[in-house]
Amino acid sequence: MSTQILIGLAIGALVGYLFPDFGDKLKPVGDAFLRMIKMIVVPLIFSTLIMGIAGTGDFKKLGRLGGKAILWFEFATTIALVIGLLVMNVTEPGVGVTLSASAANASHAATASQHSVDLVDYAVHIVPSNIIDAMARQDMLQIIFFACFFGVAVAHIGEKGELIVNFCQSVAEAMFKVTAYVMHFAPIGVFAMIAYTVGSYGIEMLIPLGELIVAVAGATALFICIVALIASAFTRINFFCVIHALKDILFLAFSTASSEAALPGAMKRLEALGVPKPIVTFVMPTGYSFNLDGSTLYSSAGILFIAQLYGIQMPIEQQLLVMVTLMLSTKGIAGVPGAGIIVVAATAAAFNLPTEGVAILLGVDRILDMIRTICNVCGNCMATVVVACWEKDLTKADFYKNYRAFLEDRAA
């Protein structure tokens, strides 16, 4: 699929460059693909959020271990979002080739950019008066607000809530399949949107995509270094040694762009480094739903990139609200194919940004997916070691003893 998307990108750029009039007429095809992506958003995020919250069961069973894990997850996610937004504001890869949005999107975007955000009014607006109306408007903050409350309620009614959890699981699995179907149209959608964009604005608009890849890669490296330094100071263990011990696992995650492919090997490696199995088996799977550092970083970068492409100013208040939205909307969708694009599309719609930019992002999504996957896996591995040290189940002496044994075994 990724190869087909890249081929669609290349052919679309060529068609748009050689036959600009024909490329301009392909816009309805791209629009249809974007509408298919948008139709997935509400049932997918709603069902997966409830699964992520209520599926844990009775919160009392999570205990101290779960509390510490989630606390670290949210801390790391916040750092990822801040770095993603900071790097995009500094590098501005989307600035320089200003595209024009469709009439409706342009009107919404202009209105949003001309008015500053009243945080009090916005906080009140998050509370939905009618959840069905919120779903119809795809107001993600209102949907997330209701889903969080609903998920907590389902978790606290015990066995009676299992029926709802099972139903949401069935809905989520069905939506995973629908997402897979929609993503089969991605090469055609990317071809049409790129042909239209290049035909309308010229081949030079592809330059920002390369700059975006460099910016996201740099932001990811910066995030891993900062979190490793903070974790090292907190636990008194050199987390660059942890990363070194995991380098082949991280390369597997990068090359396959699949967190799931790296999960078994990562869990075994952490146990070899001295992390107790009960902590590994709890924190790692939980992190795959609640600690998508790479995905949240990419999503924040993608939102600002779309705004920059279309010349839309996003004041700091709106960027902070983007942070809150992404912190919640990325929970529970780790296993969804194309999850990053779906979250970006939903958040773009929530903030009145042109969703046409999502199709442009799809052209390089495979490369960006490889980058964010290595960040997701690395972030979860570091979180597992932090929680083990926090619980005093892994000491500095035990870690270095196991680390040296690992190195000796590799050398032999």
mmCIF file of N, CA and C in Angstrom, residues 5 216 223:
data_model
loop_
_atom_site.group_PDB
_atom_site.id
_atom_site.type_symbol
_atom_site.label_atom_id
_atom_site.label_comp_id
_atom_site.label_asym_id
_atom_site.label_seq_id
_atom_site.Cartn_x
_atom_site.Cartn_y
_atom_site.Cartn_z
ATOM 1 N N ILE A 5 0.964 4.201 -2.771
ATOM 2 C CA ILE A 5 0.718 5.607 -2.458
ATOM 3 C C ILE A 5 1.843 6.481 -3.010
ATOM 4 N N VAL A 216 10.016 16.648 11.173
ATOM 5 C CA VAL A 216 9.460 15.616 12.053
ATOM 6 C C VAL A 216 10.563 14.689 12.564
ATOM 7 N N PHE A 223 12.895 14.800 20.897
ATOM 8 C CA PHE A 223 12.005 14.259 21.927
ATOM 9 C C PHE A 223 12.644 13.076 22.649
#
